[in-house]
C-alpha cells in the first residue's frame, strides 16, 4: 500500500456529538476525508447527500449485507436497532490509496477490529467523546430522538472501554472539543512529538527504564495527561511514562 495513511477513529455514546465534530473537521480540512459505512437500515429524511452526490452511507438490504459478511468482505460490523452497520474492506483499501488522512465514527468493537486488521498497514489514532449520562439523555430528548432507552443501554459498556482509547475528551463545550481534536490531528498527521510542560522539563532515566520494562511485559501503567494550548498538545503529567512509551512504541497517552 506504500506510505501508511492515517485513520482517525471517533467513538462515543449516542448523542455525544460525534457527527457534529466530524462534520466541522471535514469542513475546515479538505485533506481529511470521511470513511463511508455500509448499513442495512432504510434511508431517512435527515440523510443528506455529500459533495460527490452520494450519501454518507452505502445502503444495502439485510441480505446483501449478510452476503458481504459471509464472503469476508467486511472489515468490521455491528448490529444496532436490528440493523447492520460496518466498513467494507474494499472501500477503505481504495480510500487509503488516494487519501493521506481519513476519519470515521465507529463503535468500540469496530476500533478493536480496525487495530487488529489494519494496525500494521495504517497509522490509527482512537478518540472517545464522553459526557454524563443525564446530559446525553437530555440532548436526545431535545432532538426528539426515537428509541432513547435502546440508544442508552450501551452507555456503561462504552464508558468502561475508555481505557482502550488513545484520547478521551469530555464534550461539554463544542469549541473546546474542536480545539483539542485539531491539536490531536495536527500532532497525529505531522508526527510531531508532544511537548513537555514547564514543570516537566526534567526526567529520570532510571524511571524511564523501569516503566519501559513494565510496558514490554504487558504490565499496566498510568496514562500520561495532556492539554491543548494554542494548537499544540502539552504533557501536564507523566513525562517519564511518555518517554518510556516512545522507547517501546507502546501508547500510554490520555
PDB file of C-alpha atoms in Angstrom:
ATOM      1  CA  UNK A   1       0.000   0.000   0.000  1.00  0.00           C
ATOM      2  CA  UNK A   2       3.086   2.238   0.037  1.00  0.00           C
ATOM      3  CA  UNK A   3       3.283   5.039   2.595  1.00  0.00           C
ATOM      4  CA  UNK A   4       0.940   4.496   5.510  1.00  0.00           C
ATOM      5  CA  UNK A   5      -2.228   6.529   5.655  1.00  0.00           C
ATOM      6  CA  UNK A   6      -3.673   7.982   8.863  1.00  0.00           C
ATOM      7  CA  UNK A   7      -7.013   6.743  10.193  1.00  0.00           C
ATOM      8  CA  UNK A   8      -8.753   8.693  12.977  1.00  0.00           C
ATOM      9  CA  UNK A   9     -11.460   6.713  14.779  1.00  0.00           C
ATOM     10  CA  UNK A  10     -14.000   8.572  16.945  1.00  0.00           C
ATOM     11  CA  UNK A  11     -16.342   6.773  19.341  1.00  0.00           C
ATOM     12  CA  UNK A  12     -18.851   7.773  21.995  1.00  0.00           C
ATOM     13  CA  UNK A  13     -22.357   7.118  23.219  1.00  0.00           C
ATOM     14  CA  UNK A  14     -25.373   8.177  21.172  1.00  0.00           C
ATOM     15  CA  UNK A  15     -25.925  11.931  21.456  1.00  0.00           C
ATOM     16  CA  UNK A  16     -22.372  12.827  22.470  1.00  0.00           C
ATOM     17  CA  UNK A  17     -21.745  14.795  19.263  1.00  0.00           C
ATOM     18  CA  UNK A  18     -19.603  12.551  17.053  1.00  0.00           C
ATOM     19  CA  UNK A  19     -21.262  13.572  13.784  1.00  0.00           C
ATOM     20  CA  UNK A  20     -21.177  17.267  14.704  1.00  0.00           C
ATOM     21  CA  UNK A  21     -17.435  17.391  15.371  1.00  0.00           C
ATOM     22  CA  UNK A  22     -16.596  15.211  12.376  1.00  0.00           C
ATOM     23  CA  UNK A  23     -18.663  17.424  10.059  1.00  0.00           C
ATOM     24  CA  UNK A  24     -16.857  20.526  11.366  1.00  0.00           C
ATOM     25  CA  UNK A  25     -13.405  18.957  10.961  1.00  0.00           C
ATOM     26  CA  UNK A  26     -14.232  17.855   7.408  1.00  0.00           C
ATOM     27  CA  UNK A  27     -15.484  21.329   6.512  1.00  0.00           C
ATOM     28  CA  UNK A  28     -12.313  23.083   7.640  1.00  0.00           C
ATOM     29  CA  UNK A  29      -9.809  20.470   6.421  1.00  0.00           C
ATOM     30  CA  UNK A  30     -10.225  19.477   2.783  1.00  0.00           C
ATOM     31  CA  UNK A  31      -7.399  16.923   3.049  1.00  0.00           C
ATOM     32  CA  UNK A  32      -9.396  14.991   5.650  1.00  0.00           C
ATOM     33  CA  UNK A  33     -11.864  12.514   4.130  1.00  0.00           C
ATOM     34  CA  UNK A  34     -14.809  10.650   5.655  1.00  0.00           C
ATOM     35  CA  UNK A  35     -14.743   6.853   5.526  1.00  0.00           C
ATOM     36  CA  UNK A  36     -18.212   5.747   4.465  1.00  0.00           C
ATOM     37  CA  UNK A  37     -20.061   2.904   6.167  1.00  0.00           C
ATOM     38  CA  UNK A  38     -22.421   0.283   4.858  1.00  0.00           C
ATOM     39  CA  UNK A  39     -25.775  -0.150   6.579  1.00  0.00           C
ATOM     40  CA  UNK A  40     -28.900  -2.224   6.190  1.00  0.00           C
ATOM     41  CA  UNK A  41     -31.169   0.498   7.595  1.00  0.00           C
ATOM     42  CA  UNK A  42     -33.544   2.454   5.375  1.00  0.00           C
ATOM     43  CA  UNK A  43     -32.683   5.932   4.108  1.00  0.00           C
ATOM     44  CA  UNK A  44     -34.000   8.611   6.492  1.00  0.00           C
ATOM     45  CA  UNK A  45     -35.155  12.155   5.837  1.00  0.00           C
ATOM     46  CA  UNK A  46     -32.110  13.540   7.652  1.00  0.00           C
ATOM     47  CA  UNK A  47     -29.656  11.607   5.437  1.00  0.00           C
ATOM     48  CA  UNK A  48     -28.056  14.326   3.325  1.00  0.00           C
ATOM     49  CA  UNK A  49     -26.206  13.969   0.034  1.00  0.00           C
ATOM     50  CA  UNK A  50     -22.473  14.709   0.162  1.00  0.00           C
ATOM     51  CA  UNK A  51     -20.408  16.843  -2.227  1.00  0.00           C
ATOM     52  CA  UNK A  52     -19.975  13.820  -4.508  1.00  0.00           C
ATOM     53  CA  UNK A  53     -23.754  13.489  -4.811  1.00  0.00           C
ATOM     54  CA  UNK A  54     -23.819  10.348  -2.687  1.00  0.00           C
ATOM     55  CA  UNK A  55     -24.940   9.578   0.855  1.00  0.00           C
ATOM     56  CA  UNK A  56     -22.547   9.155   3.786  1.00  0.00           C
ATOM     57  CA  UNK A  57     -23.702   5.507   3.924  1.00  0.00           C
ATOM     58  CA  UNK A  58     -23.841   2.790   1.315  1.00  0.00           C
ATOM     59  CA  UNK A  59     -27.364   1.449   1.793  1.00  0.00           C
ATOM     60  CA  UNK A  60     -27.711  -2.326   1.431  1.00  0.00           C
ATOM     61  CA  UNK A  61     -30.509  -4.759   2.074  1.00  0.00           C
ATOM     62  CA  UNK A  62     -30.085  -7.056   5.058  1.00  0.00           C
ATOM     63  CA  UNK A  63     -29.486  -9.956   2.662  1.00  0.00           C
ATOM     64  CA  UNK A  64     -26.808  -8.015   0.739  1.00  0.00           C
ATOM     65  CA  UNK A  65     -25.034  -7.092   3.973  1.00  0.00           C
ATOM     66  CA  UNK A  66     -25.095 -10.675   5.253  1.00  0.00           C
ATOM     67  CA  UNK A  67     -23.728 -11.851   1.906  1.00  0.00           C
ATOM     68  CA  UNK A  68     -20.758  -9.497   2.291  1.00  0.00           C
ATOM     69  CA  UNK A  69     -20.154 -10.835   5.807  1.00  0.00           C
ATOM     70  CA  UNK A  70     -20.240 -14.417   4.542  1.00  0.00           C
ATOM     71  CA  UNK A  71     -17.718 -13.568   1.815  1.00  0.00           C
ATOM     72  CA  UNK A  72     -15.362 -11.896   4.314  1.00  0.00           C
ATOM     73  CA  UNK A  73     -15.740  -8.511   2.627  1.00  0.00           C
ATOM     74  CA  UNK A  74     -16.469  -6.539   5.811  1.00  0.00           C
ATOM     75  CA  UNK A  75     -13.535  -5.154   7.781  1.00  0.00           C
ATOM     76  CA  UNK A  76     -15.819  -4.790  10.801  1.00  0.00           C
ATOM     77  CA  UNK A  77     -19.531  -4.670  11.503  1.00  0.00           C
ATOM     78  CA  UNK A  78     -22.019  -4.435  14.335  1.00  0.00           C
ATOM     79  CA  UNK A  79     -25.784  -4.554  14.870  1.00  0.00           C
ATOM     80  CA  UNK A  80     -27.760  -1.644  16.285  1.00  0.00           C
ATOM     81  CA  UNK A  81     -31.556  -1.445  16.485  1.00  0.00           C
ATOM     82  CA  UNK A  82     -31.774  -4.600  14.335  1.00  0.00           C
ATOM     83  CA  UNK A  83     -29.727  -3.004  11.543  1.00  0.00           C
ATOM     84  CA  UNK A  84     -26.217  -3.830  10.359  1.00  0.00           C
ATOM     85  CA  UNK A  85     -23.500  -1.152  10.289  1.00  0.00           C
ATOM     86  CA  UNK A  86     -19.949  -1.762   9.116  1.00  0.00           C
ATOM     87  CA  UNK A  87     -16.923  -0.895   6.984  1.00  0.00           C
ATOM     88  CA  UNK A  88     -16.210  -2.579   3.673  1.00  0.00           C
ATOM     89  CA  UNK A  89     -12.587  -3.723   3.236  1.00  0.00           C
ATOM     90  CA  UNK A  90     -12.753  -2.689  -0.411  1.00  0.00           C
ATOM     91  CA  UNK A  91     -13.871   0.854   0.432  1.00  0.00           C
ATOM     92  CA  UNK A  92     -11.129   1.560   2.968  1.00  0.00           C
ATOM     93  CA  UNK A  93      -8.403  -0.007   0.805  1.00  0.00           C
ATOM     94  CA  UNK A  94      -9.452   2.178  -2.136  1.00  0.00           C
ATOM     95  CA  UNK A  95      -9.508   5.310   0.029  1.00  0.00           C
ATOM     96  CA  UNK A  96      -6.081   4.640   1.516  1.00  0.00           C
ATOM     97  CA  UNK A  97      -4.578   4.643  -1.986  1.00  0.00           C
ATOM     98  CA  UNK A  98      -5.554   8.262  -2.555  1.00  0.00           C
ATOM     99  CA  UNK A  99      -6.145   9.828   0.898  1.00  0.00           C
ATOM    100  CA  UNK A 100      -3.491  10.684   3.466  1.00  0.00           C
ATOM    101  CA  UNK A 101      -5.949  11.236   6.301  1.00  0.00           C
ATOM    102  CA  UNK A 102      -9.310   9.527   6.906  1.00  0.00           C
ATOM    103  CA  UNK A 103     -11.802   9.946   9.753  1.00  0.00           C
ATOM    104  CA  UNK A 104     -14.643   7.679  10.908  1.00  0.00           C
ATOM    105  CA  UNK A 105     -17.211   7.448  13.696  1.00  0.00           C
ATOM    106  CA  UNK A 106     -17.153   3.901  14.976  1.00  0.00           C
ATOM    107  CA  UNK A 107     -18.132   1.548  17.814  1.00  0.00           C
ATOM    108  CA  UNK A 108     -15.790   0.137  20.442  1.00  0.00           C
ATOM    109  CA  UNK A 109     -15.933  -3.221  18.684  1.00  0.00           C
ATOM    110  CA  UNK A 110     -15.065  -1.507  15.402  1.00  0.00           C
ATOM    111  CA  UNK A 111     -11.984   0.155  16.885  1.00  0.00           C
ATOM    112  CA  UNK A 112     -10.669  -3.199  18.104  1.00  0.00           C
ATOM    113  CA  UNK A 113     -11.295  -4.805  14.694  1.00  0.00           C
ATOM    114  CA  UNK A 114      -9.523  -1.979  12.855  1.00  0.00           C
ATOM    115  CA  UNK A 115      -6.499  -2.205  15.129  1.00  0.00           C
ATOM    116  CA  UNK A 116      -6.305  -5.970  14.673  1.00  0.00           C
ATOM    117  CA  UNK A 117      -6.736  -5.973  10.891  1.00  0.00           C
ATOM    118  CA  UNK A 118      -5.158  -2.652   9.869  1.00  0.00           C
ATOM    119  CA  UNK A 119      -2.631  -1.933  12.619  1.00  0.00           C
ATOM    120  CA  UNK A 120       0.405  -2.866  10.521  1.00  0.00           C
ATOM    121  CA  UNK A 121      -0.633  -1.052   7.343  1.00  0.00           C
ATOM    122  CA  UNK A 122      -2.321   2.109   8.689  1.00  0.00           C
ATOM    123  CA  UNK A 123      -1.496   4.655  11.401  1.00  0.00           C
ATOM    124  CA  UNK A 124      -4.501   4.646  13.745  1.00  0.00           C
ATOM    125  CA  UNK A 125      -5.463   7.110  16.467  1.00  0.00           C
ATOM    126  CA  UNK A 126      -8.604   6.500  18.529  1.00  0.00           C
ATOM    127  CA  UNK A 127     -10.578   9.195  20.361  1.00  0.00           C
ATOM    128  CA  UNK A 128     -13.509   8.703  22.734  1.00  0.00           C
ATOM    129  CA  UNK A 129     -16.005  11.523  23.295  1.00  0.00           C
ATOM    130  CA  UNK A 130     -17.815  11.300  26.602  1.00  0.00           C
ATOM    131  CA  UNK A 131     -20.436  13.116  28.667  1.00  0.00           C
ATOM    132  CA  UNK A 132     -22.553  12.430  31.731  1.00  0.00           C
ATOM    133  CA  UNK A 133     -25.420  10.019  31.053  1.00  0.00           C
ATOM    134  CA  UNK A 134     -28.057  12.506  32.220  1.00  0.00           C
ATOM    135  CA  UNK A 135     -26.747  15.159  29.798  1.00  0.00           C
ATOM    136  CA  UNK A 136     -26.722  12.679  26.917  1.00  0.00           C
ATOM    137  CA  UNK A 137     -30.311  11.720  27.616  1.00  0.00           C
ATOM    138  CA  UNK A 138     -31.272  15.397  27.777  1.00  0.00           C
ATOM    139  CA  UNK A 139     -29.679  16.017  24.374  1.00  0.00           C
ATOM    140  CA  UNK A 140     -31.554  13.087  22.830  1.00  0.00           C
ATOM    141  CA  UNK A 141     -34.846  14.341  24.257  1.00  0.00           C
ATOM    142  CA  UNK A 142     -34.212  17.841  22.871  1.00  0.00           C
ATOM    143  CA  UNK A 143     -33.582  16.335  19.424  1.00  0.00           C
ATOM    144  CA  UNK A 144     -36.812  14.317  19.601  1.00  0.00           C
ATOM    145  CA  UNK A 145     -34.720  11.178  19.124  1.00  0.00           C
ATOM    146  CA  UNK A 146     -36.639   7.917  18.895  1.00  0.00           C
ATOM    147  CA  UNK A 147     -35.789   4.800  20.898  1.00  0.00           C
ATOM    148  CA  UNK A 148     -33.740   6.669  23.547  1.00  0.00           C
ATOM    149  CA  UNK A 149     -33.806   3.762  26.001  1.00  0.00           C
ATOM    150  CA  UNK A 150     -32.265   1.411  23.433  1.00  0.00           C
ATOM    151  CA  UNK A 151     -29.656   4.000  22.434  1.00  0.00           C
ATOM    152  CA  UNK A 152     -28.530   4.436  26.053  1.00  0.00           C
ATOM    153  CA  UNK A 153     -28.333   0.769  27.026  1.00  0.00           C
ATOM    154  CA  UNK A 154     -24.725   0.540  25.829  1.00  0.00           C
ATOM    155  CA  UNK A 155     -23.566   3.542  27.901  1.00  0.00           C
ATOM    156  CA  UNK A 156     -21.972   1.601  30.787  1.00  0.00           C
ATOM    157  CA  UNK A 157     -20.090  -0.744  28.450  1.00  0.00           C
ATOM    158  CA  UNK A 158     -18.828   2.170  26.370  1.00  0.00           C
ATOM    159  CA  UNK A 159     -17.622   4.071  29.447  1.00  0.00           C
ATOM    160  CA  UNK A 160     -15.724   1.026  30.698  1.00  0.00           C
ATOM    161  CA  UNK A 161     -13.993   0.841  27.304  1.00  0.00           C
ATOM    162  CA  UNK A 162     -12.457   4.330  27.547  1.00  0.00           C
ATOM    163  CA  UNK A 163      -9.005   2.989  28.659  1.00  0.00           C
ATOM    164  CA  UNK A 164      -8.750   1.251  25.267  1.00  0.00           C
ATOM    165  CA  UNK A 165      -8.546   4.629  23.506  1.00  0.00           C
ATOM    166  CA  UNK A 166      -5.585   6.914  22.842  1.00  0.00           C
ATOM    167  CA  UNK A 167      -7.510  10.014  23.903  1.00  0.00           C
ATOM    168  CA  UNK A 168     -10.712  10.801  25.815  1.00  0.00           C
ATOM    169  CA  UNK A 169     -12.463  14.192  25.517  1.00  0.00           C
ATOM    170  CA  UNK A 170     -15.341  15.390  27.694  1.00  0.00           C
ATOM    171  CA  UNK A 171     -17.554  17.027  25.066  1.00  0.00           C
ATOM    172  CA  UNK A 172     -19.458  19.599  27.097  1.00  0.00           C
ATOM    173  CA  UNK A 173     -18.147  22.555  25.078  1.00  0.00           C
ATOM    174  CA  UNK A 174     -18.065  22.162  21.289  1.00  0.00           C
ATOM    175  CA  UNK A 175     -15.380  24.781  20.623  1.00  0.00           C
ATOM    176  CA  UNK A 176     -13.105  23.396  23.336  1.00  0.00           C
ATOM    177  CA  UNK A 177     -13.580  19.883  21.970  1.00  0.00           C
ATOM    178  CA  UNK A 178     -12.799  21.023  18.420  1.00  0.00           C
ATOM    179  CA  UNK A 179      -9.633  22.784  19.628  1.00  0.00           C
ATOM    180  CA  UNK A 180      -8.416  19.565  21.251  1.00  0.00           C
ATOM    181  CA  UNK A 181      -9.308  17.488  18.198  1.00  0.00           C
ATOM    182  CA  UNK A 182      -7.476  19.884  15.872  1.00  0.00           C
ATOM    183  CA  UNK A 183      -4.384  19.677  18.062  1.00  0.00           C
ATOM    184  CA  UNK A 184      -4.551  15.872  18.197  1.00  0.00           C
ATOM    185  CA  UNK A 185      -4.975  15.578  14.408  1.00  0.00           C
ATOM    186  CA  UNK A 186      -2.162  18.061  13.798  1.00  0.00           C
ATOM    187  CA  UNK A 187       0.116  16.070  16.090  1.00  0.00           C
ATOM    188  CA  UNK A 188      -1.018  12.774  14.529  1.00  0.00           C
ATOM    189  CA  UNK A 189      -0.811  13.788  10.865  1.00  0.00           C
ATOM    190  CA  UNK A 190       2.517  15.580  11.197  1.00  0.00           C
ATOM    191  CA  UNK A 191       4.148  13.013  13.516  1.00  0.00           C
ATOM    192  CA  UNK A 192       5.122  15.737  15.975  1.00  0.00           C
ATOM    193  CA  UNK A 193       6.260  14.888  19.470  1.00  0.00           C
ATOM    194  CA  UNK A 194       4.182  16.006  22.421  1.00  0.00           C
ATOM    195  CA  UNK A 195       5.621  18.991  24.276  1.00  0.00           C
ATOM    196  CA  UNK A 196       6.579  18.771  27.935  1.00  0.00           C
ATOM    197  CA  UNK A 197       5.059  21.397  30.206  1.00  0.00           C
ATOM    198  CA  UNK A 198       7.356  23.840  32.035  1.00  0.00           C
ATOM    199  CA  UNK A 199       7.204  21.757  35.217  1.00  0.00           C
ATOM    200  CA  UNK A 200       8.144  18.582  33.319  1.00  0.00           C
ATOM    201  CA  UNK A 201      11.435  19.564  31.718  1.00  0.00           C
ATOM    202  CA  UNK A 202      13.424  17.172  33.915  1.00  0.00           C
ATOM    203  CA  UNK A 203      13.152  13.423  33.578  1.00  0.00           C
ATOM    204  CA  UNK A 204      14.573  10.386  35.362  1.00  0.00           C
ATOM    205  CA  UNK A 205      16.387   7.849  33.179  1.00  0.00           C
ATOM    206  CA  UNK A 206      16.037   5.077  35.784  1.00  0.00           C
ATOM    207  CA  UNK A 207      12.279   5.607  35.994  1.00  0.00           C
ATOM    208  CA  UNK A 208      12.019   5.532  32.211  1.00  0.00           C
ATOM    209  CA  UNK A 209      13.823   2.182  32.074  1.00  0.00           C
ATOM    210  CA  UNK A 210      11.620   0.698  34.794  1.00  0.00           C
ATOM    211  CA  UNK A 211       8.436   1.873  33.064  1.00  0.00           C
ATOM    212  CA  UNK A 212       9.696   0.638  29.690  1.00  0.00           C
ATOM    213  CA  UNK A 213      10.339  -2.760  31.255  1.00  0.00           C
ATOM    214  CA  UNK A 214       6.774  -2.879  32.597  1.00  0.00           C
ATOM    215  CA  UNK A 215       5.355  -1.946  29.209  1.00  0.00           C
ATOM    216  CA  UNK A 216       7.355  -4.678  27.465  1.00  0.00           C
ATOM    217  CA  UNK A 217       5.933  -7.200  29.950  1.00  0.00           C
ATOM    218  CA  UNK A 218       2.386  -6.014  29.150  1.00  0.00           C
ATOM    219  CA  UNK A 219       2.008  -4.513  32.622  1.00  0.00           C
ATOM    220  CA  UNK A 220      -0.333  -1.546  33.064  1.00  0.00           C
ATOM    221  CA  UNK A 221       0.987   1.942  33.773  1.00  0.00           C
ATOM    222  CA  UNK A 222      -0.915   5.151  34.387  1.00  0.00           C
ATOM    223  CA  UNK A 223      -1.655   7.104  31.189  1.00  0.00           C
ATOM    224  CA  UNK A 224       0.037  10.436  30.635  1.00  0.00           C
ATOM    225  CA  UNK A 225      -2.196  13.503  30.826  1.00  0.00           C
ATOM    226  CA  UNK A 226      -2.176  16.134  28.103  1.00  0.00           C
ATOM    227  CA  UNK A 227      -3.755  19.528  27.496  1.00  0.00           C
ATOM    228  CA  UNK A 228      -4.199  21.686  24.389  1.00  0.00           C
ATOM    229  CA  UNK A 229      -2.913  25.271  24.165  1.00  0.00           C
ATOM    230  CA  UNK A 230      -2.518  27.419  21.062  1.00  0.00           C
ATOM    231  CA  UNK A 231      -2.965  24.437  18.758  1.00  0.00           C
ATOM    232  CA  UNK A 232      -0.315  22.292  20.462  1.00  0.00           C
ATOM    233  CA  UNK A 233      -0.583  19.408  22.913  1.00  0.00           C
ATOM    234  CA  UNK A 234       1.411  19.706  26.138  1.00  0.00           C
ATOM    235  CA  UNK A 235       2.165  16.934  28.619  1.00  0.00           C
ATOM    236  CA  UNK A 236       0.929  18.045  32.034  1.00  0.00           C
ATOM    237  CA  UNK A 237       1.905  14.881  33.931  1.00  0.00           C
ATOM    238  CA  UNK A 238       3.762  11.663  33.190  1.00  0.00           C
ATOM    239  CA  UNK A 239       6.832  12.750  31.195  1.00  0.00           C
ATOM    240  CA  UNK A 240       8.720   9.606  32.252  1.00  0.00           C
ATOM    241  CA  UNK A 241       5.819   7.390  31.174  1.00  0.00           C
ATOM    242  CA  UNK A 242       5.647   9.216  27.842  1.00  0.00           C
ATOM    243  CA  UNK A 243       9.374   8.793  27.112  1.00  0.00           C
ATOM    244  CA  UNK A 244       9.119   5.114  28.074  1.00  0.00           C
ATOM    245  CA  UNK A 245       6.215   4.725  25.655  1.00  0.00           C
ATOM    246  CA  UNK A 246       8.267   6.355  22.861  1.00  0.00           C
ATOM    247  CA  UNK A 247      11.142   3.981  23.616  1.00  0.00           C
ATOM    248  CA  UNK A 248       8.897   0.915  23.479  1.00  0.00           C
ATOM    249  CA  UNK A 249       6.449   2.210  20.828  1.00  0.00           C
ATOM    250  CA  UNK A 250       3.557   1.438  23.203  1.00  0.00           C
ATOM    251  CA  UNK A 251       0.959   4.209  23.537  1.00  0.00           C
ATOM    252  CA  UNK A 252       0.033   5.361  27.056  1.00  0.00           C
ATOM    253  CA  UNK A 253      -1.498   8.723  26.056  1.00  0.00           C
ATOM    254  CA  UNK A 254      -4.740  10.037  27.531  1.00  0.00           C
TER     255      UNK A 254
END
